[in-house]
Amino acid sequence: MTNRIFYTKPSITQLETDYAADAAATGWGARCYDYLNRFERDFKTYLGSGFAIATSSCTGAMHMGLAALGVGAGDEVILADTNWVATVSPIVHLGARPVFVDVRADTWCIDPEHVERHITPKTKAIIATHLYGNLCDMDALLEIGKRTGIPVIEDAAEAVGSVWHGRRAGSMGAFGTFSFHGTKTLTTGEGGMFVTNDAALYEKVLTLSNHGRARGQTKQFWPDAIGFKYKMSNIQAAIGCAQLERIEELVNRKREILASYMIRLSALPGITMNPEYTGTINGAWMPTAVFHPSTGITREMMQQTFETANIDARVFFYPLSSLSMFEDRPENVNAWSIPGRAINLPSYHDMSEADIDRVAATLLDMAAGRIYHNSTALRQSV
């Protein structure tokens, strides 16, 4: 039996281990936030943002950011139907209504034309999710935001290392959020980051992140508002500091793996993968193969094929509007069509060329068999 190829796992070196051990041994009392403060400082410098707050998750960062913008009951927030539930959960928790719109067929990210058509007087925010490292059309979205006065938020959970015309993903909107889950390119095990260039918004979120205690409050244990507890631990931040020192190495390896898949699968008809357009850099968090409907290749076929080959492959996100907790079933053609013929391919720092060969060969063999079957059936029907 061949060894199982997992879809992702973190790259942890002696540097991460040393920093975490130091935080565990010395990061208490007056030094309890040393690594946390350093991680926030270094991350905002890397991103080119004015302010950063390390959080327990990307979901928590999104929750606090939306709350600080005043999103609440009766409001609407526009987001891509193609998304993980973590993006929509804070909207629902705040009592607002999510408005699911379609994605572009090439980037699988929110379509600005559909955003424009769904804006109403109740629209409070627009969330741009950079999916699998792919980039939203930020020029178009920011222009909509500027013209309407509606803040554009970047869900950059999966986009560390992605760049839109010289600006890093997460640094362009009213605020941005990142995930450092164990599956991500940069990991702290669990964790996230809130970033913004808006000083007033930063202060609001900083207060909310610490049980509503304002930074300038002189009374001990005196909250100024009802807040949250979404703080990252100092030990997690220590791991993050080490990962951030290696960020170029980590992102470059992800990009190498995506490029390797593209070379190996380039001769396969009817397949597309993560795009990278002129002036952009795709951080390539999750290499994804999407087949044209004419191939007849389905998600279930790919799942079964990879499972038989002892390869861990993830399904493409189901449309949020397909989930049982939501009643709206909008006509989002791409968001509903793509998941049924797409798969996320394994990608992690220590993945060998032999592993990439094995994944690609498995997909090629399956596709070749399917295409041959289709062509034979077509000839027999003529």
mmCIF file of C-alpha atoms in Angstrom:
data_model
loop_
_atom_site.group_PDB
_atom_site.id
_atom_site.type_symbol
_atom_site.label_atom_id
_atom_site.label_comp_id
_atom_site.label_asym_id
_atom_site.label_seq_id
_atom_site.Cartn_x
_atom_site.Cartn_y
_atom_site.Cartn_z
ATOM 1 C CA MET A 1 0.000 0.000 0.000
ATOM 2 C CA THR A 2 1.437 3.389 -0.984
ATOM 3 C CA ASN A 3 1.809 6.089 1.644
ATOM 4 C CA ARG A 4 -1.136 8.456 1.932
ATOM 5 C CA ILE A 5 -0.621 11.903 0.459
ATOM 6 C CA PHE A 6 -2.379 14.461 2.658
ATOM 7 C CA TYR A 7 -3.967 17.541 1.139
ATOM 8 C CA THR A 8 -2.030 19.916 3.393
ATOM 9 C CA LYS A 9 0.103 20.110 6.503
ATOM 10 C CA PRO A 10 2.245 22.841 8.057
ATOM 11 C CA SER A 11 5.970 23.369 7.706
ATOM 12 C CA ILE A 12 7.404 23.458 11.229
ATOM 13 C CA THR A 13 11.161 23.797 11.697
ATOM 14 C CA GLN A 14 13.466 24.167 14.686
ATOM 15 C CA LEU A 15 12.884 27.923 14.564
ATOM 16 C CA GLU A 16 9.157 27.553 15.362
ATOM 17 C CA THR A 17 9.944 25.013 18.069
ATOM 18 C CA ASP A 18 12.553 27.277 19.681
ATOM 19 C CA TYR A 19 10.291 30.330 19.667
ATOM 20 C CA ALA A 20 7.352 28.384 21.111
ATOM 21 C CA ALA A 21 9.568 26.886 23.825
ATOM 22 C CA ASP A 22 10.891 30.340 24.714
ATOM 23 C CA ALA A 23 7.350 31.729 24.955
ATOM 24 C CA ALA A 24 6.309 28.819 27.170
ATOM 25 C CA ALA A 25 9.344 29.269 29.434
ATOM 26 C CA THR A 26 9.578 33.056 29.670
ATOM 27 C CA GLY A 27 6.432 34.603 28.196
ATOM 28 C CA TRP A 28 4.576 35.351 31.398
ATOM 29 C CA GLY A 29 4.009 38.331 33.704
ATOM 30 C CA ALA A 30 5.530 41.466 32.203
ATOM 31 C CA ARG A 31 6.506 39.502 29.066
ATOM 32 C CA CYS A 32 3.130 37.886 28.437
ATOM 33 C CA TYR A 33 2.573 39.800 25.185
ATOM 34 C CA ASP A 34 6.146 40.007 23.856
ATOM 35 C CA TYR A 35 5.662 37.639 20.930
ATOM 36 C CA LEU A 36 2.104 38.836 20.353
ATOM 37 C CA ASN A 37 3.217 42.451 19.998
ATOM 38 C CA ARG A 38 6.094 41.402 17.760
ATOM 39 C CA PHE A 39 3.859 39.285 15.518
ATOM 40 C CA GLU A 40 1.373 42.125 15.053
ATOM 41 C CA ARG A 41 4.173 44.613 14.319
ATOM 42 C CA ASP A 42 5.969 42.366 11.845
ATOM 43 C CA PHE A 43 2.784 41.252 10.096
ATOM 44 C CA LYS A 44 1.536 44.791 9.462
ATOM 45 C CA THR A 45 4.998 45.676 8.132
ATOM 46 C CA TYR A 46 4.934 42.672 5.789
ATOM 47 C CA LEU A 47 1.450 43.562 4.613
ATOM 48 C CA GLY A 48 1.987 47.317 4.356
ATOM 49 C CA SER A 49 -0.938 48.092 6.662
ATOM 50 C CA GLY A 50 -1.109 50.657 9.431
ATOM 51 C CA PHE A 51 -2.555 48.481 12.177
ATOM 52 C CA ALA A 52 -2.872 44.797 13.057
ATOM 53 C CA ILE A 53 -4.546 42.807 15.832
ATOM 54 C CA ALA A 54 -3.756 39.108 16.280
ATOM 55 C CA THR A 55 -6.900 37.097 16.956
ATOM 56 C CA SER A 56 -7.935 33.584 17.872
ATOM 57 C CA SER A 57 -9.332 33.022 14.367
ATOM 58 C CA CYS A 58 -10.101 34.736 11.087
ATOM 59 C CA THR A 59 -13.779 34.321 11.959
ATOM 60 C CA GLY A 60 -13.261 36.304 15.157
ATOM 61 C CA ALA A 61 -11.439 39.036 13.246
ATOM 62 C CA MET A 62 -14.342 39.253 10.786
ATOM 63 C CA HIS A 63 -16.906 39.272 13.610
ATOM 64 C CA MET A 64 -15.221 42.178 15.402
ATOM 65 C CA GLY A 65 -14.589 44.131 12.214
ATOM 66 C CA LEU A 66 -18.210 43.917 11.109
ATOM 67 C CA ALA A 67 -19.389 44.821 14.617
ATOM 68 C CA ALA A 68 -17.080 47.846 14.652
ATOM 69 C CA LEU A 69 -18.594 48.980 11.347
ATOM 70 C CA GLY A 70 -22.007 48.872 13.006
ATOM 71 C CA VAL A 71 -23.407 45.897 11.087
ATOM 72 C CA GLY A 72 -26.558 44.721 12.819
ATOM 73 C CA ALA A 73 -30.210 43.780 12.558
ATOM 74 C CA GLY A 74 -31.865 44.943 9.351
ATOM 75 C CA ASP A 75 -28.582 45.382 7.482
ATOM 76 C CA GLU A 76 -27.425 43.447 4.437
ATOM 77 C CA VAL A 77 -23.906 42.263 3.674
ATOM 78 C CA ILE A 78 -23.013 41.177 0.148
ATOM 79 C CA LEU A 79 -20.596 38.262 -0.263
ATOM 80 C CA ALA A 80 -19.723 35.534 -2.742
ATOM 81 C CA ASP A 81 -21.927 32.454 -2.710
ATOM 82 C CA THR A 82 -18.692 30.467 -3.125
ATOM 83 C CA ASN A 83 -17.286 30.614 0.391
ATOM 84 C CA TRP A 84 -16.618 28.690 3.562
ATOM 85 C CA VAL A 85 -19.289 29.162 6.231
ATOM 86 C CA ALA A 86 -16.807 31.075 8.424
ATOM 87 C CA THR A 87 -17.295 34.141 6.248
ATOM 88 C CA VAL A 88 -21.068 34.259 6.622
ATOM 89 C CA SER A 89 -21.367 33.168 10.276
ATOM 90 C CA PRO A 90 -20.426 36.591 11.763
ATOM 91 C CA ILE A 91 -23.016 38.273 9.560
ATOM 92 C CA VAL A 92 -25.725 35.996 10.939
ATOM 93 C CA HIS A 93 -24.464 36.322 14.526
ATOM 94 C CA LEU A 94 -24.806 40.103 14.228
ATOM 95 C CA GLY A 95 -28.404 39.781 13.056
ATOM 96 C CA ALA A 96 -27.762 41.004 9.521
ATOM 97 C CA ARG A 97 -28.840 39.320 6.290
ATOM 98 C CA PRO A 98 -26.234 37.776 3.976
ATOM 99 C CA VAL A 99 -26.800 38.441 0.281
ATOM 100 C CA PHE A 100 -25.159 35.721 -1.811
ATOM 101 C CA VAL A 101 -23.970 36.726 -5.282
ATOM 102 C CA ASP A 102 -22.304 34.768 -8.062
ATOM 103 C CA VAL A 103 -18.594 34.402 -8.740
ATOM 104 C CA ARG A 104 -16.558 34.766 -11.892
ATOM 105 C CA ALA A 105 -15.956 31.595 -13.853
ATOM 106 C CA ASP A 106 -12.190 32.126 -14.089
ATOM 107 C CA THR A 107 -11.170 33.305 -10.592
ATOM 108 C CA TRP A 108 -14.064 31.765 -8.615
ATOM 109 C CA CYS A 109 -14.133 35.064 -6.691
ATOM 110 C CA ILE A 110 -17.010 37.504 -6.255
ATOM 111 C CA ASP A 111 -18.263 39.108 -9.482
ATOM 112 C CA PRO A 112 -18.348 42.935 -9.172
ATOM 113 C CA GLU A 113 -21.183 43.177 -11.718
ATOM 114 C CA HIS A 114 -23.360 40.981 -9.511
ATOM 115 C CA VAL A 115 -22.348 43.019 -6.468
ATOM 116 C CA GLU A 116 -23.531 46.181 -8.179
ATOM 117 C CA ARG A 117 -26.915 44.660 -9.038
ATOM 118 C CA HIS A 118 -27.562 43.567 -5.450
ATOM 119 C CA ILE A 119 -26.843 46.828 -3.652
ATOM 120 C CA THR A 120 -29.849 48.228 -1.791
ATOM 121 C CA PRO A 121 -30.342 50.990 0.779
ATOM 122 C CA LYS A 122 -29.815 48.284 3.414
ATOM 123 C CA THR A 123 -26.363 47.247 2.157
ATOM 124 C CA LYS A 124 -23.866 47.848 4.959
ATOM 125 C CA ALA A 125 -20.750 46.107 3.615
ATOM 126 C CA ILE A 126 -19.280 44.087 0.742
ATOM 127 C CA ILE A 127 -16.967 41.155 1.516
ATOM 128 C CA ALA A 128 -14.362 40.209 -1.073
ATOM 129 C CA THR A 129 -13.073 36.688 -0.438
ATOM 130 C CA HIS A 130 -9.770 35.873 -2.141
ATOM 131 C CA LEU A 131 -10.468 32.190 -2.773
ATOM 132 C CA TYR A 132 -7.667 29.591 -2.610
ATOM 133 C CA GLY A 133 -5.116 32.375 -3.177
ATOM 134 C CA ASN A 134 -6.972 33.721 -6.230
ATOM 135 C CA LEU A 135 -7.623 37.461 -6.185
ATOM 136 C CA CYS A 136 -10.879 39.377 -6.409
ATOM 137 C CA ASP A 137 -11.030 42.285 -8.858
ATOM 138 C CA MET A 138 -10.165 44.852 -6.206
ATOM 139 C CA ASP A 139 -10.089 47.813 -8.605
ATOM 140 C CA ALA A 140 -13.707 47.238 -9.588
ATOM 141 C CA LEU A 141 -14.855 46.512 -6.021
ATOM 142 C CA LEU A 142 -13.080 49.494 -4.490
ATOM 143 C CA GLU A 143 -14.555 51.741 -7.184
ATOM 144 C CA ILE A 144 -18.026 50.492 -6.250
ATOM 145 C CA GLY A 145 -17.239 51.115 -2.601
ATOM 146 C CA LYS A 146 -15.967 54.626 -3.264
ATOM 147 C CA ARG A 147 -18.971 55.533 -5.398
ATOM 148 C CA THR A 148 -21.578 54.131 -3.001
ATOM 149 C CA GLY A 149 -19.893 54.769 0.336
ATOM 150 C CA ILE A 150 -20.179 51.054 1.199
ATOM 151 C CA PRO A 151 -17.032 49.625 2.843
ATOM 152 C CA VAL A 152 -15.292 46.790 1.021
ATOM 153 C CA ILE A 153 -13.840 44.150 3.360
ATOM 154 C CA GLU A 154 -11.157 41.680 2.339
ATOM 155 C CA ASP A 155 -11.471 38.098 3.515
ATOM 156 C CA ALA A 156 -7.848 37.162 2.885
ATOM 157 C CA ALA A 157 -7.969 33.989 4.987
ATOM 158 C CA GLU A 158 -6.483 32.004 2.095
ATOM 159 C CA ALA A 159 -4.427 34.722 0.431
ATOM 160 C CA VAL A 160 -1.197 35.276 2.356
ATOM 161 C CA GLY A 161 1.351 36.022 -0.359
ATOM 162 C CA SER A 162 -1.160 37.106 -3.009
ATOM 163 C CA VAL A 163 -0.589 40.558 -4.536
ATOM 164 C CA TRP A 164 -2.939 42.784 -6.529
ATOM 165 C CA HIS A 165 -0.981 45.277 -8.671
ATOM 166 C CA GLY A 166 1.640 45.969 -6.035
ATOM 167 C CA ARG A 167 -0.666 45.778 -2.997
ATOM 168 C CA ARG A 168 -0.881 42.698 -0.816
ATOM 169 C CA ALA A 169 -4.220 40.946 -0.410
ATOM 170 C CA GLY A 170 -5.880 42.126 2.785
ATOM 171 C CA SER A 171 -4.312 45.600 2.750
ATOM 172 C CA MET A 172 -6.717 47.393 0.410
ATOM 173 C CA GLY A 173 -10.186 47.301 1.950
ATOM 174 C CA ALA A 174 -11.723 49.019 4.958
ATOM 175 C CA PHE A 175 -10.209 46.100 6.832
ATOM 176 C CA GLY A 176 -8.787 42.684 6.042
ATOM 177 C CA THR A 177 -8.806 39.358 7.858
ATOM 178 C CA PHE A 178 -6.400 36.415 7.740
ATOM 179 C CA SER A 179 -6.454 32.819 8.936
ATOM 180 C CA PHE A 180 -3.505 31.000 10.480
ATOM 181 C CA HIS A 181 -5.284 27.664 10.832
ATOM 182 C CA GLY A 182 -3.079 24.575 10.642
ATOM 183 C CA THR A 183 -3.913 24.163 6.948
ATOM 184 C CA LYS A 184 -2.740 27.628 5.942
ATOM 185 C CA THR A 185 0.550 28.698 4.342
ATOM 186 C CA LEU A 186 1.457 30.624 7.501
ATOM 187 C CA THR A 187 0.136 28.885 10.589
ATOM 188 C CA THR A 188 -0.113 29.350 14.334
ATOM 189 C CA GLY A 189 -2.193 26.190 14.740
ATOM 190 C CA GLU A 190 -5.345 28.221 15.198
ATOM 191 C CA GLY A 191 -5.416 31.976 14.858
ATOM 192 C CA GLY A 192 -6.068 34.985 12.687
ATOM 193 C CA MET A 193 -5.320 38.646 12.120
ATOM 194 C CA PHE A 194 -7.353 41.818 11.726
ATOM 195 C CA VAL A 195 -5.641 44.552 9.685
ATOM 196 C CA THR A 196 -6.661 48.070 8.712
ATOM 197 C CA ASN A 197 -5.342 51.505 7.802
ATOM 198 C CA ASP A 198 -8.216 53.215 9.654
ATOM 199 C CA ALA A 199 -6.994 54.374 13.087
ATOM 200 C CA ALA A 200 -10.497 54.893 14.473
ATOM 201 C CA LEU A 201 -11.656 51.457 13.306
ATOM 202 C CA TYR A 202 -8.536 49.908 14.802
ATOM 203 C CA GLU A 203 -9.300 51.425 18.215
ATOM 204 C CA LYS A 204 -12.866 50.121 18.088
ATOM 205 C CA VAL A 205 -11.748 46.592 17.259
ATOM 206 C CA LEU A 206 -8.935 46.729 19.802
ATOM 207 C CA THR A 207 -11.502 47.579 22.478
ATOM 208 C CA LEU A 208 -13.889 44.861 21.321
ATOM 209 C CA SER A 209 -11.078 42.292 21.276
ATOM 210 C CA ASN A 210 -10.378 42.719 24.997
ATOM 211 C CA HIS A 211 -13.826 42.374 26.565
ATOM 212 C CA GLY A 212 -14.689 45.962 25.663
ATOM 213 C CA ARG A 213 -11.885 47.472 27.723
ATOM 214 C CA ALA A 214 -10.562 50.585 25.967
ATOM 215 C CA ARG A 215 -6.819 51.042 25.710
ATOM 216 C CA GLY A 216 -6.903 54.426 27.480
ATOM 217 C CA GLN A 217 -9.143 53.310 30.361
ATOM 218 C CA THR A 218 -7.349 53.959 33.683
ATOM 219 C CA LYS A 219 -9.752 51.985 35.888
ATOM 220 C CA GLN A 220 -8.628 48.421 36.390
ATOM 221 C CA PHE A 221 -11.053 45.768 35.081
ATOM 222 C CA TRP A 222 -13.440 48.449 33.797
ATOM 223 C CA PRO A 223 -15.052 47.585 30.449
ATOM 224 C CA ASP A 224 -16.343 50.469 28.326
ATOM 225 C CA ALA A 225 -18.537 48.255 26.145
ATOM 226 C CA ILE A 226 -19.662 44.679 25.718
ATOM 227 C CA GLY A 227 -16.861 43.102 23.739
ATOM 228 C CA PHE A 228 -15.426 39.749 22.727
ATOM 229 C CA LYS A 229 -12.527 37.539 23.712
ATOM 230 C CA TYR A 230 -10.759 36.821 20.469
ATOM 231 C CA LYS A 231 -7.139 37.285 21.534
ATOM 232 C CA MET A 232 -4.329 35.066 20.257
ATOM 233 C CA SER A 233 -2.047 33.497 22.853
ATOM 234 C CA ASN A 234 1.581 34.523 23.179
ATOM 235 C CA ILE A 235 2.741 30.958 22.422
ATOM 236 C CA GLN A 236 0.733 30.889 19.188
ATOM 237 C CA ALA A 237 2.182 34.280 18.262
ATOM 238 C CA ALA A 238 5.690 32.920 18.854
ATOM 239 C CA ILE A 239 5.078 30.265 16.196
ATOM 240 C CA GLY A 240 3.663 32.989 13.955
ATOM 241 C CA CYS A 241 6.814 35.097 14.360
ATOM 242 C CA ALA A 242 8.938 32.193 13.192
ATOM 243 C CA GLN A 243 6.628 31.463 10.271
ATOM 244 C CA LEU A 244 6.672 35.112 9.245
ATOM 245 C CA GLU A 245 10.471 35.075 9.120
ATOM 246 C CA ARG A 246 10.077 32.236 6.591
ATOM 247 C CA ILE A 247 7.106 33.702 4.701
ATOM 248 C CA GLU A 248 8.837 34.162 1.347
ATOM 249 C CA GLU A 249 10.100 30.576 1.452
ATOM 250 C CA LEU A 250 6.644 29.274 2.390
ATOM 251 C CA VAL A 251 4.796 31.216 -0.309
ATOM 252 C CA ASN A 252 7.383 30.455 -2.989
ATOM 253 C CA ARG A 253 7.076 26.736 -2.305
ATOM 254 C CA LYS A 254 3.297 26.937 -2.655
ATOM 255 C CA ARG A 255 3.727 28.705 -5.978
ATOM 256 C CA GLU A 256 6.230 26.100 -7.133
ATOM 257 C CA ILE A 257 3.781 23.291 -6.392
ATOM 258 C CA LEU A 258 0.970 25.006 -8.301
ATOM 259 C CA ALA A 259 3.298 25.578 -11.256
ATOM 260 C CA SER A 260 4.355 21.922 -11.169
ATOM 261 C CA TYR A 261 0.741 20.780 -11.344
ATOM 262 C CA MET A 262 0.052 23.165 -14.216
ATOM 263 C CA ILE A 263 2.960 21.776 -16.229
ATOM 264 C CA ARG A 264 1.925 18.176 -15.642
ATOM 265 C CA LEU A 265 -1.755 18.798 -16.382
ATOM 266 C CA SER A 266 -1.318 21.272 -19.248
ATOM 267 C CA ALA A 267 -2.058 18.692 -21.946
ATOM 268 C CA LEU A 268 -5.339 17.691 -20.341
ATOM 269 C CA PRO A 269 -8.282 19.118 -22.324
ATOM 270 C CA GLY A 270 -11.061 20.958 -20.541
ATOM 271 C CA ILE A 271 -9.192 21.740 -17.305
ATOM 272 C CA THR A 272 -8.469 25.102 -15.687
ATOM 273 C CA MET A 273 -6.522 25.928 -12.536
ATOM 274 C CA ASN A 274 -5.811 28.928 -10.310
ATOM 275 C CA PRO A 275 -5.228 31.940 -12.583
ATOM 276 C CA GLU A 276 -2.531 34.574 -12.298
ATOM 277 C CA TYR A 277 -3.185 37.630 -14.429
ATOM 278 C CA THR A 278 -0.743 40.362 -15.443
ATOM 279 C CA GLY A 279 0.211 42.537 -12.489
ATOM 280 C CA THR A 280 -0.865 40.006 -9.873
ATOM 281 C CA ILE A 281 0.778 37.283 -7.796
ATOM 282 C CA ASN A 282 -1.240 34.254 -6.742
ATOM 283 C CA GLY A 283 -0.186 33.025 -3.289
ATOM 284 C CA ALA A 284 -1.320 29.561 -4.461
ATOM 285 C CA TRP A 285 -2.620 28.345 -1.119
ATOM 286 C CA MET A 286 -4.737 25.572 -2.619
ATOM 287 C CA PRO A 287 -4.136 24.304 -6.187
ATOM 288 C CA THR A 288 -7.536 23.566 -7.666
ATOM 289 C CA ALA A 289 -8.573 21.736 -10.824
ATOM 290 C CA VAL A 290 -11.872 22.658 -12.465
ATOM 291 C CA PHE A 291 -13.134 20.598 -15.406
ATOM 292 C CA HIS A 292 -15.353 21.890 -18.190
ATOM 293 C CA PRO A 293 -18.886 20.416 -18.093
ATOM 294 C CA SER A 294 -18.306 18.810 -21.504
ATOM 295 C CA THR A 295 -15.714 16.421 -20.041
ATOM 296 C CA GLY A 296 -18.336 14.704 -17.916
ATOM 297 C CA ILE A 297 -15.862 14.573 -15.016
ATOM 298 C CA THR A 298 -17.514 15.056 -11.645
ATOM 299 C CA ARG A 299 -16.469 15.745 -8.081
ATOM 300 C CA GLU A 300 -17.586 12.279 -7.033
ATOM 301 C CA MET A 301 -15.479 10.612 -9.706
ATOM 302 C CA MET A 302 -12.411 12.511 -8.559
ATOM 303 C CA GLN A 303 -13.083 11.820 -4.886
ATOM 304 C CA GLN A 304 -13.402 8.099 -5.529
ATOM 305 C CA THR A 305 -10.327 8.009 -7.755
ATOM 306 C CA PHE A 306 -8.133 9.802 -5.244
ATOM 307 C CA GLU A 307 -9.420 7.746 -2.326
ATOM 308 C CA THR A 308 -8.577 4.548 -4.208
ATOM 309 C CA ALA A 309 -5.080 5.936 -4.848
ATOM 310 C CA ASN A 310 -4.699 6.813 -1.122
ATOM 311 C CA ILE A 311 -4.566 10.535 -1.860
ATOM 312 C CA ASP A 312 -6.303 13.149 0.292
ATOM 313 C CA ALA A 313 -8.137 15.668 -1.892
ATOM 314 C CA ARG A 314 -10.627 18.324 -0.780
ATOM 315 C CA VAL A 315 -13.904 19.198 -2.414
ATOM 316 C CA PHE A 316 -14.471 22.706 -3.742
ATOM 317 C CA PHE A 317 -16.640 24.805 -1.417
ATOM 318 C CA TYR A 318 -20.351 24.174 -1.786
ATOM 319 C CA PRO A 319 -22.403 27.346 -2.416
ATOM 320 C CA LEU A 320 -23.487 28.878 0.874
ATOM 321 C CA SER A 321 -27.008 29.201 -0.509
ATOM 322 C CA SER A 322 -27.181 25.400 -0.776
ATOM 323 C CA LEU A 323 -26.859 25.004 3.005
ATOM 324 C CA SER A 324 -29.989 24.077 4.928
ATOM 325 C CA MET A 325 -29.797 27.080 7.272
ATOM 326 C CA PHE A 326 -30.415 29.526 4.418
ATOM 327 C CA GLU A 327 -33.723 29.854 2.602
ATOM 328 C CA ASP A 328 -32.615 31.965 -0.366
ATOM 329 C CA ARG A 329 -31.730 29.970 -3.488
ATOM 330 C CA PRO A 330 -30.383 32.608 -5.902
ATOM 331 C CA GLU A 331 -29.585 31.838 -9.526
ATOM 332 C CA ASN A 332 -25.818 31.911 -9.028
ATOM 333 C CA VAL A 333 -24.848 29.772 -12.002
ATOM 334 C CA ASN A 334 -21.088 29.545 -11.471
ATOM 335 C CA ALA A 335 -21.246 29.100 -7.698
ATOM 336 C CA TRP A 336 -23.603 26.159 -8.141
ATOM 337 C CA SER A 337 -21.933 24.620 -11.206
ATOM 338 C CA ILE A 338 -18.210 24.729 -10.400
ATOM 339 C CA PRO A 339 -18.184 22.647 -7.166
ATOM 340 C CA GLY A 340 -19.641 19.624 -8.950
ATOM 341 C CA ARG A 341 -16.653 19.394 -11.317
ATOM 342 C CA ALA A 342 -13.754 20.653 -9.199
ATOM 343 C CA ILE A 343 -11.259 19.336 -6.670
ATOM 344 C CA ASN A 344 -8.540 20.825 -4.422
ATOM 345 C CA LEU A 345 -5.212 19.088 -4.968
ATOM 346 C CA PRO A 346 -2.684 18.293 -2.224
ATOM 347 C CA SER A 347 -0.153 21.040 -1.519
ATOM 348 C CA TYR A 348 2.307 21.379 1.348
ATOM 349 C CA HIS A 349 5.843 22.634 1.829
ATOM 350 C CA ASP A 350 7.586 19.251 2.062
ATOM 351 C CA MET A 351 5.684 17.658 -0.811
ATOM 352 C CA SER A 352 8.101 15.822 -3.102
ATOM 353 C CA GLU A 353 8.190 15.878 -6.874
ATOM 354 C CA ALA A 354 7.291 12.186 -6.767
ATOM 355 C CA ASP A 355 4.170 13.041 -4.744
ATOM 356 C CA ILE A 356 3.181 15.720 -7.259
ATOM 357 C CA ASP A 357 3.785 13.237 -10.084
ATOM 358 C CA ARG A 358 1.567 10.692 -8.371
ATOM 359 C CA VAL A 359 -1.300 13.137 -7.834
ATOM 360 C CA ALA A 360 -1.093 14.444 -11.392
ATOM 361 C CA ALA A 361 -0.824 10.961 -12.887
ATOM 362 C CA THR A 362 -3.881 9.828 -10.931
ATOM 363 C CA LEU A 363 -5.894 12.734 -12.286
ATOM 364 C CA LEU A 364 -4.572 12.278 -15.821
ATOM 365 C CA ASP A 365 -5.375 8.556 -15.872
ATOM 366 C CA MET A 366 -8.890 9.157 -14.567
ATOM 367 C CA ALA A 367 -9.539 11.965 -17.063
ATOM 368 C CA ALA A 368 -8.120 9.999 -19.987
ATOM 369 C CA GLY A 369 -10.382 7.091 -19.173
ATOM 370 C CA ARG A 370 -13.403 9.316 -18.911
ATOM 371 C CA ILE A 371 -12.679 11.209 -22.119
ATOM 372 C CA TYR A 372 -12.104 7.901 -23.961
ATOM 373 C CA HIS A 373 -15.411 6.601 -22.582
ATOM 374 C CA ASN A 374 -17.223 9.753 -23.740
ATOM 375 C CA SER A 375 -15.717 9.663 -27.226
ATOM 376 C CA THR A 376 -16.499 5.941 -27.632
ATOM 377 C CA ALA A 377 -20.102 6.475 -26.556
ATOM 378 C CA LEU A 378 -20.386 9.394 -28.978
ATOM 379 C CA ARG A 379 -19.116 7.301 -31.925
ATOM 380 C CA GLN A 380 -21.475 4.450 -31.084
ATOM 381 C CA SER A 381 -24.453 6.812 -30.985
ATOM 382 C CA VAL A 382 -23.761 8.200 -34.462
#
